[in-house]
Tab-separated table of C-alpha atoms in Angstrom:
chain	number	residue	atom	x	y	z
C	1	MET	CA	-34.998	3.686	-14.332
C	2	ALA	CA	-33.439	6.111	-11.890
C	3	ARG	CA	-32.097	3.282	-9.745
C	4	ASN	CA	-30.325	1.678	-12.673
C	5	ARG	CA	-28.826	5.000	-13.671
C	6	ARG	CA	-27.514	5.591	-10.137
C	7	ARG	CA	-26.116	2.075	-9.967
C	8	ASN	CA	-24.326	2.542	-13.299
C	9	GLN	CA	-22.883	5.867	-12.175
C	10	ARG	CA	-21.640	4.269	-8.956
C	11	GLN	CA	-20.029	1.411	-10.894
C	12	GLN	CA	-18.405	3.827	-13.323
C	13	ARG	CA	-17.065	5.913	-10.436
C	14	GLY	CA	-15.620	2.794	-8.805
C	15	ALA	CA	-14.043	1.651	-12.069
C	16	ALA	CA	-12.507	5.084	-12.630
C	17	ALA	CA	-11.103	5.030	-9.091
C	18	GLU	CA	-9.499	1.618	-9.715
C	19	VAL	CA	-7.908	2.910	-12.928
C	20	ALA	CA	-6.521	5.922	-11.049
C	21	GLN	CA	-5.277	3.667	-8.251
C	22	ASN	CA	-3.456	1.403	-10.729
C	23	HIS	CA	-1.861	4.425	-12.441
C	24	LEU	CA	-0.563	5.751	-9.106
C	25	ILE	CA	0.766	2.297	-8.179
C	26	ASP	CA	2.650	2.213	-11.503
C	27	ILE	CA	4.283	5.538	-10.634
C	28	LEU	CA	5.284	4.240	-7.193
C	29	SER	CA	6.580	0.966	-8.639
C	30	ASN	CA	8.989	2.809	-10.967
C	31	PRO	CA	10.205	5.774	-8.901
C	32	LEU	CA	13.392	6.351	-10.870
C	33	ASP	CA	11.374	7.184	-13.997
C	34	HIS	CA	9.731	10.172	-12.280
C	35	ALA	CA	10.775	13.180	-10.226
C	36	THR	CA	10.850	12.868	-6.421
C	37	ASP	CA	8.001	15.299	-5.871
C	38	VAL	CA	5.840	13.386	-8.383
C	39	VAL	CA	6.441	10.131	-6.498
C	40	ASP	CA	5.612	11.794	-3.160
C	41	SER	CA	2.453	13.275	-4.631
C	42	ALA	CA	1.477	9.887	-6.086
C	43	ALA	CA	1.814	8.277	-2.639
C	44	VAL	CA	-0.450	10.873	-1.022
C	45	HIS	CA	-3.002	10.688	-3.827
C	46	LEU	CA	-2.994	6.884	-3.747
C	47	MET	CA	-3.960	6.919	-0.085
C	48	LYS	CA	-6.599	9.621	-0.619
C	49	VAL	CA	-8.223	7.873	-3.582
C	50	SER	CA	-8.201	4.526	-1.814
C	51	ARG	CA	-9.839	5.908	1.311
C	52	ARG	CA	-12.327	8.114	-0.509
C	53	HIS	CA	-13.598	5.245	-2.658
C	54	ARG	CA	-13.191	2.547	0.008
C	55	LEU	CA	-10.716	0.574	-2.068
C	56	SER	CA	-8.163	-1.628	-0.399
C	57	LEU	CA	-4.622	-1.482	-1.650
C	58	PRO	CA	-3.596	-4.509	-3.710
C	59	GLN	CA	-1.421	-7.003	-1.849
C	60	HIS	CA	1.664	-6.310	-3.990
C	61	SER	CA	1.541	-2.554	-3.344
C	62	ARG	CA	0.914	-2.343	0.410
C	63	HIS	CA	4.596	-1.890	1.163
C	64	LEU	CA	5.009	1.108	-1.172
C	65	VAL	CA	3.491	3.746	1.150
C	66	CYS	CA	3.790	4.459	4.885
C	67	ARG	CA	0.364	4.128	6.486
C	68	LYS	CA	1.041	6.867	9.023
C	69	CYS	CA	2.736	9.726	7.153
C	70	TRP	CA	1.894	8.609	3.574
C	71	ALA	CA	5.540	8.860	2.481
C	72	ALA	CA	6.636	6.874	-0.554
C	73	HIS	CA	8.736	3.890	0.502
C	74	SER	CA	9.779	3.118	-3.041
C	75	LEU	CA	12.381	5.907	-3.046
C	76	PRO	CA	15.873	4.989	-1.844
C	77	GLY	CA	16.719	6.204	1.656
C	78	ARG	CA	13.119	6.454	2.851
C	79	VAL	CA	12.776	3.060	4.485
C	80	ARG	CA	14.844	0.527	6.406
C	81	VAL	CA	14.008	-3.116	5.776
C	82	ARG	CA	15.230	-5.913	8.026
C	83	ILE	CA	14.482	-9.597	7.708
C	84	ARG	CA	14.754	-11.828	10.751
C	85	LEU	CA	13.432	-15.370	11.103
C	86	GLY	CA	11.113	-14.983	8.137
C	87	GLN	CA	9.558	-11.711	9.294
C	88	ARG	CA	10.151	-8.500	7.359
C	89	THR	CA	10.359	-5.396	9.549
C	90	THR	CA	9.950	-2.104	7.693
C	91	THR	CA	10.851	1.186	9.401
C	92	CYS	CA	9.823	4.502	7.851
C	93	LEU	CA	12.759	6.879	8.174
C	94	LYS	CA	10.500	9.931	7.886
C	95	CYS	CA	8.166	9.277	10.838
C	96	GLY	CA	9.719	6.239	12.537
C	97	THR	CA	6.713	3.918	12.145
C	98	ILE	CA	7.519	0.218	12.286
C	99	ARG	CA	5.493	-2.370	10.360
C	100	ARG	CA	5.984	-6.104	10.427
C	101	PHE	CA	5.085	-8.324	7.486
C	102	GLY	CA	4.976	-12.088	7.527
C	103	GLY	CA	4.376	-14.534	10.311
C	104	GLY	CA	7.674	-14.295	12.083
C	105	PRO	CA	8.976	-16.907	14.462
C	106	LYS	CA	6.604	-19.642	15.529
C	107	HIS	CA	7.859	-20.640	18.949
C	108	HIS	CA	5.444	-23.538	19.185
C	109	ARG	CA	7.084	-25.151	16.144
C	110	LEU	CA	10.412	-26.886	16.046
C	111	GLN	CA	13.167	-24.661	14.758
C	112	ARG	CA	15.628	-25.837	12.128
C	113	GLY	CA	18.082	-28.348	13.476
C	114	GLU	CA	15.955	-29.301	16.487
C	115	LEU	CA	14.879	-32.757	15.368
């Protein structure tokens, strides 16, 4: 009996953490609907909740927060985004961290126009 109770409590805690994570992602997805300090606080809390409960960030929300300084990238003027040869390079303007998304150039493949 005690094992089932502990398992149910653990599942409920995980479900509550996912609900909180989704609520914070909604705040970060619509930053103009909230104050700047609320969006910054949501970014920090999103990272804390995700790490505390060992939850990975959903694929569509990984670009919303800087992994180093936990700054919200959804606010204008916080991030520089450059796209070159299919690779998105994101630079945090608060701490200077650079992240690259996408495969980027594949030098072993033929480039366009090289047939």
